[in-house]
CSV table of C-alpha atoms in Angstrom, one decimal:
chain,number,residue,atom,x,y,z
M,1,MET,CA,-4.8,109.0,76.8
M,2,THR,CA,-4.4,112.8,76.0
M,3,ALA,CA,-0.8,113.8,75.6
M,4,ARG,CA,0.2,115.7,78.8
M,5,LEU,CA,2.8,117.7,76.9
M,6,PHE,CA,0.2,119.3,74.9
M,7,GLU,CA,-2.1,120.1,77.9
M,8,PRO,CA,-2.2,123.7,78.9
M,9,LEU,CA,0.1,125.2,81.6
M,10,VAL,CA,-1.1,128.0,83.8
M,11,LEU,CA,1.6,130.2,85.4
M,12,ASP,CA,0.0,133.1,87.4
M,13,ALA,CA,-2.4,134.7,84.8
M,14,LEU,CA,-0.7,133.5,81.8
M,15,THR,CA,-1.9,130.3,80.1
M,16,LEU,CA,0.4,128.5,77.8
M,17,GLU,CA,-1.1,126.2,75.1
M,18,ASN,CA,1.2,123.5,75.8
M,19,ARG,CA,4.0,122.4,78.1
M,20,ILE,CA,7.0,122.7,75.6
M,21,LEU,CA,9.1,125.8,76.5
M,22,ILE,CA,11.9,127.1,74.3
M,23,ALA,CA,15.0,127.7,76.6
M,24,PRO,CA,17.0,130.8,76.5
M,25,MET,CA,20.0,130.2,74.0
M,26,CYS,CA,22.7,132.7,73.8
M,27,GLN,CA,23.6,133.7,70.2
M,28,TYR,CA,26.5,135.9,70.8
M,29,SER,CA,25.3,138.0,67.6
M,30,ALA,CA,24.2,141.4,69.2
M,31,ARG,CA,26.0,144.7,68.6
M,32,ASP,CA,26.5,146.9,71.7
M,33,GLY,CA,23.8,144.9,73.3
M,34,GLU,CA,21.4,145.5,70.4
M,35,ALA,CA,19.4,142.8,68.7
M,36,THR,CA,20.3,142.2,65.0
M,37,ASP,CA,18.8,140.7,61.9
M,38,TRP,CA,20.2,137.4,63.2
M,39,HIS,CA,17.8,137.6,66.2
M,40,MET,CA,15.0,138.4,63.7
M,41,MET,CA,15.7,135.2,61.8
M,42,HIS,CA,16.5,133.1,64.8
M,43,LEU,CA,13.6,134.2,67.0
M,44,GLY,CA,11.1,134.1,63.9
M,45,GLN,CA,11.7,130.4,63.2
M,46,LEU,CA,11.4,129.4,66.8
M,47,ALA,CA,8.3,131.6,67.3
M,48,MET,CA,6.6,129.5,64.5
M,49,SER,CA,7.6,126.1,66.1
M,50,GLY,CA,4.1,125.6,68.1
M,51,ALA,CA,6.0,125.6,71.5
M,52,GLY,CA,4.0,127.0,74.5
M,53,LEU,CA,6.6,129.7,75.3
M,54,LEU,CA,9.6,131.2,73.7
M,55,THR,CA,12.3,132.6,76.2
M,56,LEU,CA,14.9,135.1,74.9
M,57,GLU,CA,18.4,134.4,75.4
M,58,ALA,CA,20.3,135.7,78.5
M,59,THR,CA,19.7,139.5,78.4
M,60,ALA,CA,22.2,141.6,80.2
M,61,VAL,CA,21.3,144.2,82.7
M,62,SER,CA,24.3,146.4,81.8
M,63,PRO,CA,27.3,146.2,79.5
M,64,GLU,CA,29.5,144.8,82.3
M,65,ALA,CA,26.8,142.1,82.9
M,66,ARG,CA,27.2,140.5,79.3
M,67,ILE,CA,28.9,137.1,79.0
M,68,THR,CA,30.6,138.4,75.9
M,69,ALA,CA,30.8,141.8,74.0
M,70,TRP,CA,28.3,140.4,71.7
M,71,ASP,CA,25.5,139.5,74.2
M,72,LEU,CA,22.0,140.7,74.0
M,73,GLY,CA,21.3,143.5,76.5
M,74,LEU,CA,18.3,145.5,77.6
M,75,TYR,CA,19.9,148.5,79.3
M,76,ASN,CA,19.4,151.5,77.2
M,77,ASP,CA,17.1,152.9,74.7
M,78,GLY,CA,19.0,151.6,71.7
M,79,CYS,CA,18.8,148.0,73.2
M,80,GLU,CA,15.0,148.5,73.7
M,81,ARG,CA,14.3,149.9,70.2
M,82,ALA,CA,16.3,147.1,68.6
M,83,LEU,CA,14.5,144.2,70.5
M,84,GLY,CA,11.3,145.9,70.0
M,85,ARG,CA,11.7,145.9,66.3
M,86,VAL,CA,12.3,142.0,66.4
M,87,LEU,CA,9.6,141.3,68.7
M,88,ASP,CA,7.0,143.4,66.8
M,89,ALA,CA,8.0,141.3,63.7
M,90,VAL,CA,7.6,138.0,65.6
M,91,ARG,CA,4.3,138.9,67.1
M,92,GLU,CA,2.6,139.9,63.7
M,93,TYR,CA,3.1,136.4,62.5
M,94,ALA,CA,3.3,134.1,65.7
M,95,PRO,CA,0.9,134.5,68.6
M,96,ILE,CA,3.6,132.8,71.1
M,97,PRO,CA,4.0,134.2,74.5
M,98,ILE,CA,7.4,135.8,75.1
M,99,CYS,CA,9.6,135.3,78.1
M,100,ILE,CA,12.8,137.2,78.8
M,101,GLN,CA,15.8,135.8,80.8
M,102,ILE,CA,17.3,138.7,82.7
M,103,ALA,CA,20.9,138.1,83.5
M,104,HIS,CA,24.3,139.3,84.9
M,105,ALA,CA,27.2,137.1,84.3
M,106,GLY,CA,29.2,138.3,87.1
M,107,ARG,CA,32.9,136.8,87.2
M,108,LYS,CA,31.9,134.9,83.9
M,109,ALA,CA,31.7,138.1,82.1
M,110,SER,CA,34.3,139.5,79.5
M,111,SER,CA,34.5,136.2,77.7
M,112,ALA,CA,35.2,135.5,74.1
M,113,ALA,CA,32.4,133.7,72.1
M,114,PRO,CA,32.3,130.0,72.2
M,115,TRP,CA,33.4,129.5,68.7
M,116,ALA,CA,36.5,131.7,69.6
M,117,GLY,CA,37.4,129.6,72.5
M,118,GLY,CA,35.2,131.0,75.2
M,119,GLN,CA,38.0,132.1,77.5
M,120,GLN,CA,38.3,135.3,79.6
M,121,ILE,CA,39.1,138.4,77.7
M,122,PRO,CA,41.5,140.6,79.8
M,123,PRO,CA,40.2,144.0,81.0
M,124,GLU,CA,42.6,146.0,78.8
M,125,HIS,CA,41.4,144.4,75.6
M,126,PRO,CA,39.0,146.3,73.5
M,127,TYR,CA,36.3,143.5,74.0
M,128,GLY,CA,37.1,142.9,77.7
M,129,TRP,CA,36.3,144.6,81.0
M,130,ARG,CA,36.8,144.1,84.8
M,131,THR,CA,34.2,141.9,86.0
M,132,GLU,CA,32.3,142.0,89.4
M,133,ALA,CA,31.2,139.4,91.5
M,134,PRO,CA,30.3,138.5,95.1
M,135,SER,CA,33.9,138.1,96.0
M,136,ALA,CA,37.4,138.8,94.5
M,137,VAL,CA,37.7,135.1,93.4
M,138,ALA,CA,38.4,134.4,89.8
M,139,HIS,CA,36.3,131.5,88.0
M,140,GLY,CA,39.5,129.7,86.8
M,141,GLU,CA,43.0,129.7,87.4
M,142,ASP,CA,45.2,132.3,85.8
M,143,GLU,CA,42.0,134.6,85.2
M,144,VAL,CA,41.9,138.3,86.4
M,145,PRO,CA,39.8,138.2,89.7
M,146,PRO,CA,36.6,140.2,89.6
M,147,HIS,CA,35.8,143.3,91.6
M,148,ALA,CA,34.1,142.3,94.8
M,149,LEU,CA,30.6,144.2,95.1
M,150,ASP,CA,30.1,146.5,98.1
M,151,ALA,CA,26.8,147.8,99.4
M,152,ALA,CA,26.6,150.6,96.9
M,153,ASP,CA,27.4,148.1,93.9
M,154,LEU,CA,24.5,145.8,95.2
M,155,LYS,CA,22.2,148.5,95.1
M,156,ARG,CA,23.2,149.5,91.7
M,157,VAL,CA,22.9,145.8,90.4
M,158,ARG,CA,19.5,145.6,91.9
M,159,ASP,CA,18.4,148.7,90.3
M,160,GLU,CA,19.8,147.4,87.0
M,161,PHE,CA,17.8,144.3,87.2
M,162,VAL,CA,14.7,146.5,87.9
M,163,ALA,CA,15.4,148.8,85.0
M,164,THR,CA,15.7,145.9,82.6
M,165,ALA,CA,12.5,144.6,83.8
M,166,LYS,CA,10.7,147.8,83.3
M,167,ARG,CA,11.9,147.9,79.8
M,168,ALA,CA,10.7,144.4,79.1
M,169,VAL,CA,7.2,145.2,80.6
M,170,ARG,CA,7.2,148.2,78.0
M,171,LEU,CA,7.9,145.8,75.3
M,172,GLY,CA,4.9,143.7,76.2
M,173,ILE,CA,6.8,140.7,77.2
M,174,GLU,CA,4.6,138.3,79.2
M,175,ALA,CA,7.0,136.5,81.5
M,176,VAL,CA,10.3,137.0,83.3
M,177,GLU,CA,12.9,134.5,84.1
M,178,LEU,CA,15.9,135.6,86.4
M,179,HIS,CA,19.2,133.8,85.5
M,180,GLY,CA,20.3,132.1,88.8
M,181,ALA,CA,22.0,129.2,87.0
M,182,HIS,CA,25.3,128.2,85.2
M,183,GLY,CA,27.7,130.1,87.4
M,184,TYR,CA,26.4,133.5,86.6
M,185,LEU,CA,26.1,136.3,89.1
M,186,LEU,CA,23.0,135.2,91.2
M,187,HIS,CA,24.3,131.8,91.3
M,188,GLN,CA,27.7,133.0,92.4
M,189,PHE,CA,26.0,134.5,95.4
M,190,LEU,CA,24.3,131.1,96.2
M,191,SER,CA,27.6,129.0,95.8
M,192,PRO,CA,29.9,128.9,98.6
M,193,ILE,CA,32.6,128.2,95.8
M,194,ALA,CA,32.1,131.8,94.5
M,195,ASN,CA,30.8,133.5,97.6
M,196,LYS,CA,33.5,134.0,100.3
M,197,ARG,CA,31.9,137.0,101.8
M,198,THR,CA,31.8,137.7,105.5
M,199,ASP,CA,28.9,140.1,105.6
M,200,ALA,CA,25.0,139.7,105.5
M,201,TYR,CA,25.3,138.2,101.9
M,202,GLY,CA,27.8,135.4,102.7
M,203,GLY,CA,28.3,132.4,104.8
M,204,SER,CA,25.2,130.8,105.9
M,205,LEU,CA,22.5,129.5,103.5
M,206,GLU,CA,20.2,132.3,104.6
M,207,ASN,CA,22.8,135.1,103.7
M,208,ARG,CA,23.9,133.4,100.4
M,209,MET,CA,20.3,133.4,99.2
M,210,ARG,CA,19.7,137.1,100.4
M,211,PHE,CA,20.8,138.8,97.2
M,212,PRO,CA,19.0,136.7,94.7
M,213,LEU,CA,15.9,136.7,96.8
M,214,GLU,CA,16.2,140.7,97.1
M,215,VAL,CA,16.6,140.9,93.1
M,216,TYR,CA,13.6,138.5,92.8
M,217,ASP,CA,11.5,140.7,95.1
M,218,ALA,CA,12.6,143.9,93.3
M,219,VAL,CA,11.8,142.6,89.9
M,220,ARG,CA,8.5,141.0,91.2
M,221,ASP,CA,7.4,144.5,92.3
M,222,VAL,CA,7.7,146.2,88.9
M,223,VAL,CA,6.2,143.4,86.8
M,224,PRO,CA,2.5,143.6,86.5
M,225,ALA,CA,0.4,141.1,88.8
M,226,GLY,CA,-0.5,138.0,86.7
M,227,SER,CA,2.7,138.1,84.7
M,228,PRO,CA,4.9,135.3,86.0
M,229,VAL,CA,8.4,135.9,87.4
M,230,TRP,CA,10.6,132.9,88.3
M,231,LEU,CA,14.3,131.7,88.6
M,232,ARG,CA,16.3,129.4,86.7
M,233,VAL,CA,18.7,127.6,89.0
M,234,SER,CA,21.6,125.1,89.2
M,235,ALA,CA,20.4,122.5,91.6
M,236,THR,CA,23.8,121.3,92.1
M,237,ASP,CA,27.5,122.6,91.4
M,238,TRP,CA,28.6,119.0,90.8
M,239,VAL,CA,31.5,119.9,93.0
M,240,GLU,CA,32.2,118.8,96.6
M,241,ASP,CA,31.2,121.3,99.1
M,242,GLY,CA,29.4,123.4,96.6
M,243,TRP,CA,25.8,124.5,96.3
M,244,ASP,CA,23.7,121.3,96.4
M,245,LEU,CA,20.1,119.9,95.9
M,246,ASP,CA,19.1,120.3,99.6
M,247,GLU,CA,20.0,124.1,99.4
M,248,THR,CA,18.1,124.4,96.1
M,249,VAL,CA,15.0,123.1,97.7
M,250,ALA,CA,15.4,125.6,100.5
M,251,LEU,CA,15.8,128.3,97.9
M,252,ALA,CA,12.5,127.0,96.0
M,253,GLN,CA,10.6,127.2,99.1
M,254,ALA,CA,11.7,130.7,99.8
M,255,LEU,CA,10.9,131.7,96.2
M,256,LYS,CA,7.5,130.1,96.5
M,257,CYS,CA,6.8,132.3,99.7
M,258,ALA,CA,7.8,135.5,97.6
M,259,GLY,CA,5.2,134.6,94.9
M,260,SER,CA,7.3,132.5,92.3
M,261,PRO,CA,4.8,130.2,90.3
M,262,ALA,CA,7.7,128.0,89.0
M,263,LEU,CA,11.2,127.0,89.0
M,264,HIS,CA,13.4,126.2,85.8
M,265,VAL,CA,15.8,123.4,87.1
M,266,SER,CA,19.4,123.0,85.6
M,267,THR,CA,22.6,122.3,87.3
M,268,GLY,CA,26.3,123.2,87.0
M,269,GLY,CA,28.5,126.0,85.6
M,270,VAL,CA,30.0,127.7,88.7
M,271,SER,CA,33.3,125.9,88.6
M,272,PRO,CA,35.7,124.4,86.0
M,273,LYS,CA,36.2,121.5,88.4
M,274,GLN,CA,32.7,120.4,88.0
M,275,ALA,CA,32.1,116.6,87.4
M,276,ILE,CA,28.9,116.2,85.6
M,277,LYS,CA,27.3,112.9,85.1
M,278,LEU,CA,25.7,113.3,81.7
M,279,GLY,CA,23.0,111.0,80.1
M,280,PRO,CA,19.5,111.3,78.8
M,281,GLY,CA,17.3,113.4,81.2
M,282,TYR,CA,20.3,113.7,83.6
M,283,GLN,CA,18.9,116.8,85.6
M,284,VAL,CA,15.3,115.5,85.8
M,285,PRO,CA,15.8,113.9,89.3
M,286,TYR,CA,16.6,117.5,90.5
M,287,ALA,CA,13.4,118.9,89.1
M,288,GLU,CA,11.4,115.7,90.5
M,289,ARG,CA,12.5,116.4,94.2
M,290,ILE,CA,11.9,120.0,94.0
M,291,LYS,CA,8.4,119.5,92.7
M,292,ALA,CA,7.7,116.9,95.2
M,293,GLU,CA,9.0,118.9,98.3
M,294,THR,CA,7.7,122.3,97.4
M,295,GLY,CA,4.8,121.8,95.0
M,296,LEU,CA,6.1,124.5,92.5
M,297,THR,CA,5.4,124.2,88.9
M,298,THR,CA,8.8,122.7,87.8
M,299,ILE,CA,10.4,123.0,84.4
M,300,ALA,CA,12.9,120.3,83.6
M,301,VAL,CA,15.8,120.6,81.1
M,302,GLY,CA,18.9,118.6,80.0
M,303,LEU,CA,19.4,116.1,77.2
M,304,ILE,CA,15.6,115.8,76.6
M,305,THR,CA,15.4,115.0,73.0
M,306,GLU,CA,12.7,112.7,72.0
M,307,ALA,CA,8.8,113.4,72.3
M,308,ARG,CA,7.9,110.1,74.3
M,309,GLN,CA,10.9,110.7,76.7
M,310,ALA,CA,9.4,114.2,77.4
M,311,GLU,CA,5.9,112.7,77.7
M,312,THR,CA,6.9,110.0,80.0
M,313,ILE,CA,8.7,112.6,82.4
M,314,LEU,CA,5.4,114.5,82.6
M,315,GLN,CA,3.2,111.6,82.8
M,316,GLU,CA,5.2,110.2,85.7
M,317,GLY,CA,4.8,113.4,87.5
M,318,ARG,CA,8.6,114.1,87.6
M,319,ALA,CA,8.2,117.7,86.2
M,320,ASP,CA,5.4,119.9,84.9
M,321,ALA,CA,7.0,121.2,81.8
M,322,ILE,CA,10.0,120.5,79.4
M,323,SER,CA,12.4,123.0,78.4
M,324,LEU,CA,14.4,122.3,75.1
M,325,ALA,CA,17.6,124.1,73.9
M,326,ARG,CA,19.8,122.3,71.6
M,327,ALA,CA,17.0,119.8,70.4
M,328,MET,CA,15.0,122.9,69.4
M,329,LEU,CA,18.0,124.6,67.5
M,330,TYR,CA,18.5,121.1,65.7
M,331,ASP,CA,14.9,120.8,65.0
M,332,PRO,CA,12.9,124.1,65.0
M,333,ARG,CA,9.8,122.2,64.2
M,334,TRP,CA,10.2,119.7,67.2
M,335,PRO,CA,6.8,120.6,68.7
M,336,TRP,CA,5.1,119.7,65.2
M,337,HIS,CA,6.9,116.3,65.3
M,338,ALA,CA,6.2,115.6,68.8
M,339,ALA,CA,2.4,116.4,68.3
M,340,ALA,CA,2.3,114.1,65.3
M,341,GLU,CA,4.0,111.2,67.3
M,342,LEU,CA,1.7,111.6,70.3
M,343,GLY,CA,-1.5,112.3,68.5
M,344,ALA,CA,-1.9,115.7,69.6
M,345,ARG,CA,-2.4,119.0,68.0
M,346,VAL,CA,-0.2,122.0,67.5
M,347,ARG,CA,-0.5,125.6,66.1
M,348,ALA,CA,1.2,126.5,62.8
M,349,PRO,CA,1.3,129.7,61.0
M,350,LYS,CA,-1.3,129.8,58.2
M,351,GLN,CA,1.3,130.3,55.5
M,352,TYR,CA,2.6,126.6,56.5
M,353,TRP,CA,-0.8,124.9,56.7
M,354,ARG,CA,-0.3,123.3,53.4
M,355,SER,CA,2.6,121.3,54.8
M,356,GLN,CA,0.3,119.3,57.1
M,357,PRO,CA,1.2,115.7,56.1
M,358,ARG,CA,-1.5,113.4,54.7
M,359,GLU,CA,-1.3,110.8,57.5
M,360,TYR,CA,-1.9,113.7,60.1
M,361,LYS,CA,-4.8,115.4,58.8
M,362,ASP,CA,-5.8,117.1,62.2
M,363,LEU,CA,-2.2,117.9,63.3
M,364,PHE,CA,-2.6,121.9,62.9
M,365,LYS,CA,-5.2,123.7,64.8
M,366,ASP,CA,-7.9,126.0,63.3
M,367,THR,CA,-6.8,125.3,59.6
M,368,ALA,CA,-9.0,126.3,56.6
M,369,PHE,CA,-7.8,126.1,53.1
M,370,GLY,CA,-9.3,126.4,49.6
M,371,GLN,CA,-7.9,127.1,46.1
M,372,ARG,CA,-9.3,127.6,42.6
C-alpha cells in the first residue's frame, strides 16, 4: 500500500509533494524584526528536509505585535530585504514551497525569550512595550494589562496584517497561515477568557469570531487567487468556560465559506490556568472532528514524532496532513527517515545524493551520479 504520508496534497492551486508540513517555530533570533544568518542556517537545513511545505516562524505585523524583541517581523523595508536575502538563498538550492505564518502576539507580546524565562517585560524596559489586546485583561496575574483596542486600532491592525501579506506576496511566498492559536491576538478575540468586550467584537460567538474573520477576508483579498490562506487555531483553551471544540467547528465552517482550503489544528495558550492532557498525538482528536464535520483539509500537530504514527493518522482519515515542529528540530532529516521506513521516496539536494543508504537504493527522487 502506498504511504499516505507521501501522497501529494493540493491546497487551492498549490500542490505539495507530500503531506509532511514543517510547522512554524519561533527562533527569537531576529534583530529589529530582521532575519539574520541564524535564519539562513535554520531555514536552509529545514528546506533540504524533503518535507512538502516549510512554514516560517510567527512573523509579526508590527514591532508591537512581536512576542519578544527578537521576533521575526515583516513590517518595513528592512524586514523585507533581510527575509528576501534568506529566501533567495534557500530557493537556489531547495525547491520547497514556503508558507508564512503572519502573527500578532496581542497581550502576550513584550516577553523575554524562553531561555531567559519567557516572562512579561515591563513597558518601561528597553526591550518592553505596552501591549494591545481585545480587552484590558492581563494574561497572567501581576502583569501589566494591555491597551484595549478601539475601532481605529482594529482598522490599523487589520491594515497591518494586509501590509505584511502584501510584502510576503512580493517575496514570492506561496502560502499564508494566519496565527489564530496559542493565546495570541486573533485567539484572544475568539476566547471569552481574553475577550470581555461589549461591542460587536465581543460577547456572542458570532461577535468573537468577527475580527479574526475580518482579518482573514482582508488578507485573502490581497493574496493572489490560487495561493492558499488558512488559519492555525487552538481547538480548546483547556480551561473551563473557555474557547472549545464546538466553537472551533463553527469557526472552521465560517472559514470554509470565506474560501479557506485548510485548518491547522493546535490547542491551548490563552491562559496560565490551562490543564493540558499530554500524550502522543494528543491534539489529533480535535483535527479529526473538524475534518469530519466540515470537510476542510485538516492539518494535525502535537507530539507526533514517529513515521508510522503519522502514517496511521492519515490512513485512518483522522487528518489530511501532519505538521511537525520539535520532531523536525531534533531530526531535520525526519522526512528522509520516514520515507525509508514507509517504503516511499523523497526529494533530496543533489549535493547529498551520495548519502543514500545502500539498503534504500530508490529513496531519493531523480538521482543520477557518476564519477571517474
